[in-house]
Amino acid sequence: MRHAMATAEVGDDVYGEDPTVLKLQQLAAKAMGKEAAIWVPSGTMGNLSAVLAHCHERGSEAIVGDESHVYQYEAGGMSCLGGVAFNVIPTDLNGELPLEALSAAIRPDDQHCARTALICLENSHNRCGGSVLSLEYMQQVKALADAKGLAVHLDGARVFNAAVALGVHVSAIAHLVTSVQFCLSKGLGAPAGSMVAGPKHFIDRVHRLRKMLGGGMRQVGVLAAPGILALERMSRRLAEDHYNARYLAQELSKTPHVDINLDLVHTNIVVFRLLKSSQLTVEDLVDALQQHGILCLPFRGGVRLVTHNDVSAEDCKQAIVAIRSLLEFARAIKFNGTGNSHANGAVSNEAFALKAYE
Ligand SMILES: Cc1ncc(COP(=O)(O)O)c(C=O)c1O
């Protein structure tokens, strides 16, 4: 990717003259089966510009899940910058917005109500541990939206992971929504950038909004070039990440003092919880793993692991050894006052500063 960046043919993309950006946009539109696509600097700007393009009448409303990225992690930009009201409904464990709640959330055409303009879905679903919405479910949402004259926007930051998990071409997912945002970074490994794809008139609107938001950039072919590799090559290797994530999840399910719902591990994200019996807090485990070069996050009361191009099967084996050793060590300190690490000595006592139990 660095080589592609260094050798990229570039032009001024504000004037639509960057050949590498134009090529990426064509490839993205084709991959999604949409009329047009546009490069944006981040997933957040992609979602923001797409939602503002759909909800162009100020005071209109977007139905979003309470666990969705657009609602939880995008700084309320749609309300703040676009005058879009969020109509927030509960999210099921697997990332679905229950159809009944969705249907009930759509406002009547009444002067007292904000005008419902949009339904936002997320696939795969970040806060639901990378779980995947089925095509059947998405088809039902589309039918509801069509019947009510609403658009559907998909936050498909990881839509290629969803496609691999479902065993379908990504266009089969995109076909069920009006617009889709997907990230070239994250699992696809590009340093930056996202794409928004949809009907031509909609992408024209997103283009103007991108400019308004400061996302019109000049020789941005240096970022589109790795984006092309992300789209064409990296999307083909995601099954390996899913395999590694499955391995992690299965081993964790056999690890004492760990709780994990294997039914929700569909893609490259693994979320597990520590039982009280572990004698360890999530934060201490995350800190200790970091000292062993294993980077993960405290997440919704548990620990979130993500597999990607730079995490090998061997790395996953070592992560499991480290987690088990740390758990054993924590209990040994609690109950014996001393911690001798087992598991091939993978974890040294000194490296594991268990602040809470000193
Ligand atoms: C589901 C989802 N949507 C959107 C984004 C935003 O992407 P970015 O960080 O590029 O703004 C993320 C980032 O983690 C995400 O997980």
Tab-separated table of C-alpha atoms and ligand atoms in Angstrom:
chain	number	residue	atom	x	y	z
A	1	MET	CA	0.000	0.000	0.000
A	2	ARG	CA	2.861	2.378	0.753
A	3	HIS	CA	4.314	1.677	-2.660
A	4	ALA	CA	0.917	2.295	-4.268
A	5	MET	CA	0.694	5.600	-2.403
A	6	ALA	CA	4.151	6.672	-3.534
A	7	THR	CA	3.506	5.874	-7.182
A	8	ALA	CA	-0.157	6.939	-7.430
A	9	GLU	CA	-1.147	9.040	-10.415
A	10	VAL	CA	-2.828	12.130	-8.950
A	11	GLY	CA	-4.774	15.234	-9.959
A	12	ASP	CA	-6.982	17.779	-8.230
A	13	ASP	CA	-9.982	15.877	-6.929
A	14	VAL	CA	-11.866	19.064	-6.033
A	15	TYR	CA	-12.057	19.546	-9.819
A	16	GLY	CA	-12.788	15.834	-10.325
A	17	GLU	CA	-9.394	15.425	-12.007
A	18	ASP	CA	-7.700	12.795	-9.891
A	19	PRO	CA	-7.609	9.639	-12.026
A	20	THR	CA	-6.919	7.335	-9.096
A	21	VAL	CA	-9.894	8.675	-7.132
A	22	LEU	CA	-12.112	8.403	-10.219
A	23	LYS	CA	-11.037	4.790	-10.717
A	24	LEU	CA	-11.712	3.919	-7.071
A	25	GLN	CA	-15.149	5.556	-7.228
A	26	GLN	CA	-16.054	3.536	-10.321
A	27	LEU	CA	-14.831	0.314	-8.732
A	28	ALA	CA	-16.778	1.025	-5.539
A	29	ALA	CA	-20.003	1.813	-7.402
A	30	LYS	CA	-19.630	-1.413	-9.399
A	31	ALA	CA	-18.853	-3.514	-6.318
A	32	MET	CA	-21.969	-2.170	-4.587
A	33	GLY	CA	-24.148	-2.394	-7.681
A	34	LYS	CA	-25.009	1.306	-7.372
A	35	GLU	CA	-25.075	4.114	-9.947
A	36	ALA	CA	-22.320	6.144	-8.311
A	37	ALA	CA	-19.891	6.316	-5.414
A	38	ILE	CA	-17.768	8.991	-3.792
A	39	TRP	CA	-14.601	8.898	-1.680
A	40	VAL	CA	-14.776	10.562	1.743
A	41	PRO	CA	-12.014	10.914	4.339
A	42	SER	CA	-13.710	8.870	7.086
A	43	GLY	CA	-16.621	6.613	7.889
A	44	THR	CA	-18.054	9.312	10.120
A	45	MET	CA	-18.086	11.835	7.289
A	46	GLY	CA	-19.562	9.185	4.991
A	47	ASN	CA	-22.453	8.494	7.352
A	48	LEU	CA	-22.937	12.174	8.141
A	49	SER	CA	-23.033	13.320	4.524
A	50	ALA	CA	-25.288	10.412	3.538
A	51	VAL	CA	-27.780	11.038	6.335
A	52	LEU	CA	-27.839	14.785	5.627
A	53	ALA	CA	-28.383	14.055	1.932
A	54	HIS	CA	-31.387	11.855	2.756
A	55	CYS	CA	-32.798	14.176	5.440
A	56	HIS	CA	-32.315	17.387	3.478
A	57	GLU	CA	-35.399	19.014	4.936
A	58	ARG	CA	-34.239	20.366	8.314
A	59	GLY	CA	-36.193	18.879	11.200
A	60	SER	CA	-36.742	15.562	9.487
A	61	GLU	CA	-36.050	12.408	11.392
A	62	ALA	CA	-33.806	9.369	11.063
A	63	ILE	CA	-34.711	6.135	12.862
A	64	VAL	CA	-31.567	4.687	14.440
A	65	GLY	CA	-30.757	1.876	16.855
A	66	ASP	CA	-29.648	2.776	20.379
A	67	GLU	CA	-26.455	0.753	19.883
A	68	SER	CA	-25.671	2.061	16.411
A	69	HIS	CA	-22.395	3.761	15.611
A	70	VAL	CA	-24.187	6.748	14.082
A	71	TYR	CA	-25.979	7.333	17.386
A	72	GLN	CA	-23.272	6.328	19.860
A	73	TYR	CA	-20.010	7.490	18.356
A	74	GLU	CA	-20.448	10.198	15.754
A	75	ALA	CA	-20.645	13.180	18.104
A	76	GLY	CA	-24.308	13.806	17.326
A	77	GLY	CA	-23.172	15.430	14.069
A	78	MET	CA	-26.392	14.708	12.222
A	79	SER	CA	-28.457	16.637	14.768
A	80	CYS	CA	-25.868	19.295	15.437
A	81	LEU	CA	-24.857	20.072	11.876
A	82	GLY	CA	-27.861	18.966	9.880
A	83	GLY	CA	-30.911	19.561	12.068
A	84	VAL	CA	-31.777	15.865	11.835
A	85	ALA	CA	-33.731	14.449	14.785
A	86	PHE	CA	-32.769	10.963	15.964
A	87	ASN	CA	-35.676	8.640	16.615
A	88	VAL	CA	-33.904	6.055	18.746
A	89	ILE	CA	-35.250	2.519	19.088
A	90	PRO	CA	-33.800	-0.514	20.901
A	91	THR	CA	-31.279	-2.765	19.175
A	92	ASP	CA	-31.539	-6.554	19.512
A	93	LEU	CA	-28.459	-8.466	20.661
A	94	ASN	CA	-27.677	-9.425	17.055
A	95	GLY	CA	-27.836	-5.849	15.746
A	96	GLU	CA	-31.370	-6.012	14.332
A	97	LEU	CA	-33.870	-3.232	14.973
A	98	PRO	CA	-37.036	-5.189	15.823
A	99	LEU	CA	-39.502	-4.784	12.960
A	100	GLU	CA	-42.425	-3.950	15.221
A	101	ALA	CA	-40.490	-1.172	16.958
A	102	LEU	CA	-39.284	0.061	13.603
A	103	SER	CA	-42.753	0.167	12.180
A	104	ALA	CA	-44.134	1.891	15.294
A	105	ALA	CA	-41.384	4.528	15.140
A	106	ILE	CA	-42.437	5.789	11.708
A	107	ARG	CA	-44.377	9.017	12.270
A	108	PRO	CA	-47.757	9.767	10.751
A	109	ASP	CA	-47.939	12.584	8.215
A	110	ASP	CA	-49.113	15.074	10.826
A	111	GLN	CA	-48.092	18.654	11.485
A	112	HIS	CA	-47.255	17.789	15.109
A	113	CYS	CA	-44.597	15.288	14.121
A	114	ALA	CA	-41.151	15.446	12.668
A	115	ARG	CA	-41.132	13.960	9.176
A	116	THR	CA	-39.588	10.472	9.180
A	117	ALA	CA	-37.212	10.351	6.233
A	118	LEU	CA	-34.740	7.551	6.858
A	119	ILE	CA	-33.980	4.239	8.521
A	120	CYS	CA	-30.333	3.565	9.429
A	121	LEU	CA	-29.017	0.009	9.685
A	122	GLU	CA	-25.517	-1.238	10.526
A	123	ASN	CA	-23.995	-4.425	9.068
A	124	SER	CA	-21.812	-5.894	10.495
A	125	HIS	CA	-22.769	-4.359	13.822
A	126	ASN	CA	-19.878	-2.953	15.828
A	127	ARG	CA	-21.410	-2.697	19.310
A	128	CYS	CA	-23.140	-6.047	18.834
A	129	GLY	CA	-19.738	-7.698	18.470
A	130	GLY	CA	-19.498	-7.770	14.671
A	131	SER	CA	-22.793	-9.658	14.312
A	132	VAL	CA	-24.355	-9.810	10.868
A	133	LEU	CA	-27.854	-8.878	9.709
A	134	SER	CA	-29.369	-11.558	7.491
A	135	LEU	CA	-30.533	-10.768	3.959
A	136	GLU	CA	-34.037	-11.883	4.974
A	137	TYR	CA	-34.145	-9.312	7.765
A	138	MET	CA	-32.803	-6.565	5.524
A	139	GLN	CA	-35.375	-7.490	2.887
A	140	GLN	CA	-38.140	-7.035	5.483
A	141	VAL	CA	-36.796	-3.608	6.431
A	142	LYS	CA	-36.639	-2.646	2.763
A	143	ALA	CA	-40.250	-3.760	2.234
A	144	LEU	CA	-41.356	-1.644	5.202
A	145	ALA	CA	-39.344	1.365	4.022
A	146	ASP	CA	-40.652	1.034	0.448
A	147	ALA	CA	-44.229	0.846	1.689
A	148	LYS	CA	-43.734	4.038	3.714
A	149	GLY	CA	-41.664	5.890	1.104
A	150	LEU	CA	-38.543	5.972	3.284
A	151	ALA	CA	-34.895	5.618	2.340
A	152	VAL	CA	-32.587	3.137	4.079
A	153	HIS	CA	-28.954	4.009	4.744
A	154	LEU	CA	-26.532	1.248	5.673
A	155	ASP	CA	-23.563	2.001	7.874
A	156	GLY	CA	-21.544	-0.735	6.212
A	157	ALA	CA	-18.205	0.246	7.734
A	158	ARG	CA	-17.527	-3.527	7.690
A	159	VAL	CA	-19.990	-4.605	5.011
A	160	PHE	CA	-17.376	-6.784	3.296
A	161	ASN	CA	-17.070	-8.775	6.525
A	162	ALA	CA	-20.848	-9.157	6.512
A	163	ALA	CA	-20.778	-10.368	2.894
A	164	VAL	CA	-18.121	-12.970	3.666
A	165	ALA	CA	-20.063	-14.182	6.714
A	166	LEU	CA	-23.258	-14.481	4.646
A	167	GLY	CA	-21.432	-16.073	1.712
A	168	VAL	CA	-22.817	-13.531	-0.757
A	169	HIS	CA	-21.424	-10.848	-3.045
A	170	VAL	CA	-21.431	-7.504	-1.256
A	171	SER	CA	-23.856	-6.105	-3.846
A	172	ALA	CA	-26.529	-8.514	-2.557
A	173	ILE	CA	-26.466	-6.569	0.725
A	174	ALA	CA	-26.171	-3.129	-0.897
A	175	HIS	CA	-29.098	-3.998	-3.171
A	176	LEU	CA	-31.385	-3.968	-0.121
A	177	VAL	CA	-30.602	-0.365	0.875
A	178	THR	CA	-30.753	3.032	-0.793
A	179	SER	CA	-27.226	4.024	0.174
A	180	VAL	CA	-24.227	2.443	1.820
A	181	GLN	CA	-21.106	3.756	3.496
A	182	PHE	CA	-18.129	1.406	3.784
A	183	CYS	CA	-14.661	1.883	5.217
A	184	LEU	CA	-11.499	1.187	3.228
A	185	SER	CA	-9.658	1.264	6.546
A	186	LYS	CA	-10.553	-1.203	9.341
A	187	GLY	CA	-10.497	-4.803	8.065
A	188	LEU	CA	-9.659	-3.746	4.506
A	189	GLY	CA	-6.435	-2.229	5.794
A	190	ALA	CA	-6.144	1.107	3.949
A	191	PRO	CA	-4.675	3.958	6.004
A	192	ALA	CA	-7.787	6.138	5.625
A	193	GLY	CA	-10.931	6.695	3.646
A	194	SER	CA	-14.467	5.494	3.129
A	195	MET	CA	-16.869	5.305	0.212
A	196	VAL	CA	-20.515	6.279	-0.045
A	197	ALA	CA	-22.471	4.582	-2.825
A	198	GLY	CA	-26.032	5.110	-4.028
A	199	PRO	CA	-28.160	6.623	-6.801
A	200	LYS	CA	-26.426	9.308	-8.928
A	201	HIS	CA	-28.643	12.208	-7.750
A	202	PHE	CA	-27.995	11.226	-4.144
A	203	ILE	CA	-24.204	11.029	-4.631
A	204	ASP	CA	-24.317	14.505	-6.242
A	205	ARG	CA	-25.876	15.769	-3.016
A	206	VAL	CA	-23.263	13.940	-0.908
A	207	HIS	CA	-20.574	15.559	-3.073
A	208	ARG	CA	-21.786	19.043	-2.179
A	209	LEU	CA	-22.090	18.108	1.507
A	210	ARG	CA	-18.577	16.648	1.485
A	211	LYS	CA	-17.333	20.042	0.289
A	212	MET	CA	-19.365	21.836	2.946
A	213	LEU	CA	-17.901	19.585	5.643
A	214	GLY	CA	-14.347	20.272	4.502
A	215	GLY	CA	-13.811	16.850	2.963
A	216	GLY	CA	-13.087	18.012	-0.595
A	217	MET	CA	-9.373	17.254	-0.958
A	218	ARG	CA	-6.805	17.935	-3.674
A	219	GLN	CA	-4.293	15.237	-4.717
A	220	VAL	CA	-6.078	12.600	-2.726
A	221	GLY	CA	-5.070	9.844	-5.130
A	222	VAL	CA	-2.350	9.045	-2.592
A	223	LEU	CA	-5.149	7.749	-0.368
A	224	ALA	CA	-7.312	6.343	-3.153
A	225	ALA	CA	-4.435	4.137	-4.369
A	226	PRO	CA	-4.322	2.012	-1.195
A	227	GLY	CA	-8.122	2.190	-1.251
A	228	ILE	CA	-8.101	0.340	-4.585
A	229	LEU	CA	-5.914	-2.385	-3.090
A	230	ALA	CA	-8.227	-2.520	-0.078
A	231	LEU	CA	-11.256	-2.981	-2.290
A	232	GLU	CA	-9.799	-5.363	-4.843
A	233	ARG	CA	-7.402	-7.488	-2.814
A	234	MET	CA	-7.944	-7.120	0.886
A	235	SER	CA	-11.669	-7.810	0.650
A	236	ARG	CA	-10.761	-11.315	-0.598
A	237	ARG	CA	-8.819	-12.320	2.500
A	238	LEU	CA	-11.385	-11.525	5.207
A	239	ALA	CA	-12.394	-15.183	5.656
A	240	GLU	CA	-8.992	-15.724	7.273
A	241	ASP	CA	-9.789	-13.054	9.899
A	242	HIS	CA	-13.132	-14.685	10.581
A	243	TYR	CA	-11.451	-18.068	10.970
A	244	ASN	CA	-8.973	-16.607	13.468
A	245	ALA	CA	-11.758	-14.848	15.366
A	246	ARG	CA	-13.692	-18.115	15.564
A	247	TYR	CA	-10.604	-19.850	16.921
A	248	LEU	CA	-10.212	-17.156	19.603
A	249	ALA	CA	-13.888	-17.368	20.522
A	250	GLN	CA	-13.891	-21.163	20.755
A	251	GLU	CA	-10.772	-21.254	22.897
A	252	LEU	CA	-12.178	-18.515	25.135
A	253	SER	CA	-15.384	-20.517	25.553
A	254	LYS	CA	-13.241	-23.359	26.988
A	255	THR	CA	-11.358	-21.011	29.315
A	256	PRO	CA	-12.415	-20.993	32.979
A	257	HIS	CA	-13.807	-17.704	34.359
A	258	VAL	CA	-14.649	-16.400	30.888
A	259	ASP	CA	-18.127	-15.843	29.482
A	260	ILE	CA	-18.670	-15.585	25.746
A	261	ASN	CA	-21.709	-15.886	23.476
A	262	LEU	CA	-20.433	-17.910	20.530
A	263	ASP	CA	-23.686	-17.321	18.640
A	264	LEU	CA	-22.758	-13.662	18.185
A	265	VAL	CA	-19.261	-14.224	16.790
A	266	HIS	CA	-19.960	-13.924	13.074
A	267	THR	CA	-17.015	-11.940	11.719
A	268	ASN	CA	-13.677	-10.563	12.961
A	269	ILE	CA	-14.774	-9.173	16.333
A	270	VAL	CA	-14.745	-11.194	19.550
A	271	VAL	CA	-16.205	-9.832	22.770
A	272	PHE	CA	-15.846	-11.783	26.014
A	273	ARG	CA	-16.620	-11.063	29.639
A	274	LEU	CA	-14.835	-12.009	32.820
A	275	LEU	CA	-16.809	-13.828	35.488
A	276	LYS	CA	-16.495	-12.578	39.064
A	277	SER	CA	-14.571	-15.760	39.864
A	278	SER	CA	-11.724	-14.539	37.634
A	279	GLN	CA	-10.619	-12.124	40.380
A	280	LEU	CA	-9.609	-9.751	37.601
A	281	THR	CA	-11.098	-6.581	36.223
A	282	VAL	CA	-11.471	-6.032	32.496
A	283	GLU	CA	-9.221	-2.965	32.727
A	284	ASP	CA	-6.444	-4.910	34.473
A	285	LEU	CA	-6.606	-7.675	31.896
A	286	VAL	CA	-6.503	-5.194	29.017
A	287	ASP	CA	-3.529	-3.381	30.600
A	288	ALA	CA	-1.658	-6.622	31.201
A	289	LEU	CA	-2.314	-7.881	27.669
A	290	GLN	CA	-1.050	-4.588	26.312
A	291	GLN	CA	2.229	-5.197	28.108
A	292	HIS	CA	2.470	-8.411	26.085
A	293	GLY	CA	1.862	-6.598	22.815
A	294	ILE	CA	-1.766	-7.738	22.611
A	295	LEU	CA	-3.886	-4.655	22.019
A	296	CYS	CA	-7.572	-4.835	22.868
A	297	LEU	CA	-10.263	-2.630	24.350
A	298	PRO	CA	-12.579	-2.677	27.340
A	299	PHE	CA	-15.962	-2.880	25.636
A	300	ARG	CA	-19.479	-2.909	27.023
A	301	GLY	CA	-18.324	-4.489	30.277
A	302	GLY	CA	-16.134	-7.006	28.480
A	303	VAL	CA	-13.018	-7.200	26.348
A	304	ARG	CA	-13.039	-6.666	22.577
A	305	LEU	CA	-10.538	-8.443	20.342
A	306	VAL	CA	-10.361	-7.810	16.587
A	307	THR	CA	-8.560	-9.926	14.000
A	308	HIS	CA	-7.145	-8.382	10.826
A	309	ASN	CA	-4.399	-8.621	8.229
A	310	ASP	CA	-1.648	-8.037	10.788
A	311	VAL	CA	-2.849	-10.696	13.233
A	312	SER	CA	-1.784	-14.241	12.319
A	313	ALA	CA	-3.167	-17.578	13.505
A	314	GLU	CA	-0.001	-17.925	15.597
A	315	ASP	CA	-0.658	-14.508	17.194
A	316	CYS	CA	-4.122	-15.743	18.159
A	317	LYS	CA	-2.645	-18.843	19.807
A	318	GLN	CA	-0.293	-16.637	21.798
A	319	ALA	CA	-3.162	-14.360	22.800
A	320	ILE	CA	-5.059	-17.324	24.225
A	321	VAL	CA	-1.987	-18.518	26.136
A	322	ALA	CA	-1.496	-15.020	27.534
A	323	ILE	CA	-5.150	-14.610	28.570
A	324	ARG	CA	-5.211	-17.996	30.295
A	325	SER	CA	-1.908	-17.350	32.050
A	326	LEU	CA	-3.059	-13.973	33.295
A	327	LEU	CA	-6.298	-15.440	34.601
A	328	GLU	CA	-4.441	-18.222	36.417
A	329	PHE	CA	-1.988	-15.723	37.783
A	330	ALA	CA	-4.705	-13.436	39.131
A	331	ARG	CA	-6.353	-16.295	40.994
A	332	ALA	CA	-3.050	-17.585	42.315
A	333	ILE	CA	-2.272	-14.161	43.776
A	334	LYS	CA	-5.724	-13.880	45.295
A	335	PHE	CA	-5.832	-17.329	46.875
A	336	ASN	CA	-2.147	-18.240	47.487
A	337	GLY	CA	-0.594	-14.821	47.690
A	338	THR	CA	1.846	-15.791	44.954
A	339	GLY	CA	1.575	-16.099	41.216
A	340	ASN	CA	3.613	-18.640	39.343
A	341	SER	CA	2.734	-18.460	35.738
A	342	HIS	CA	2.072	-21.783	33.998
A	343	ALA	CA	1.222	-22.108	30.337
A	344	ASN	CA	4.787	-22.355	29.007
A	345	GLY	CA	5.941	-19.390	31.054
A	346	ALA	CA	4.372	-17.068	28.522
A	347	VAL	CA	3.628	-14.493	31.160
A	348	SER	CA	6.261	-13.401	33.644
A	349	ASN	CA	5.308	-12.230	37.115
A	350	GLU	CA	7.102	-8.932	36.678
A	351	ALA	CA	5.272	-8.110	33.491
A	352	PHE	CA	1.904	-8.499	35.114
A	353	ALA	CA	1.340	-5.562	37.416
A	354	LEU	CA	-1.955	-6.456	39.000
A	355	LYS	CA	-2.549	-3.149	40.708
A	356	ALA	CA	-5.854	-4.109	42.267
A	357	TYR	CA	-4.465	-7.167	44.033
A	358	GLU	CA	-1.049	-6.001	45.242
B	1	LIG	C1	-19.862	0.734	12.381
B	1	LIG	C2	-18.980	1.919	12.216
B	1	LIG	N1	-19.408	2.945	11.472
B	1	LIG	C3	-18.665	4.043	11.271
B	1	LIG	C4	-17.415	4.150	11.833
B	1	LIG	C5	-16.651	5.445	11.651
B	1	LIG	O1	-15.509	5.297	10.889
B	1	LIG	P1	-14.313	6.359	11.030
B	1	LIG	O2	-13.565	5.978	12.256
B	1	LIG	O3	-13.531	6.152	9.762
B	1	LIG	O4	-14.898	7.710	11.105
B	1	LIG	C6	-16.923	3.107	12.628
B	1	LIG	C7	-15.599	3.218	13.271
B	1	LIG	O5	-15.212	2.426	14.082
B	1	LIG	C8	-17.724	1.965	12.822
B	1	LIG	O6	-17.329	0.940	13.584
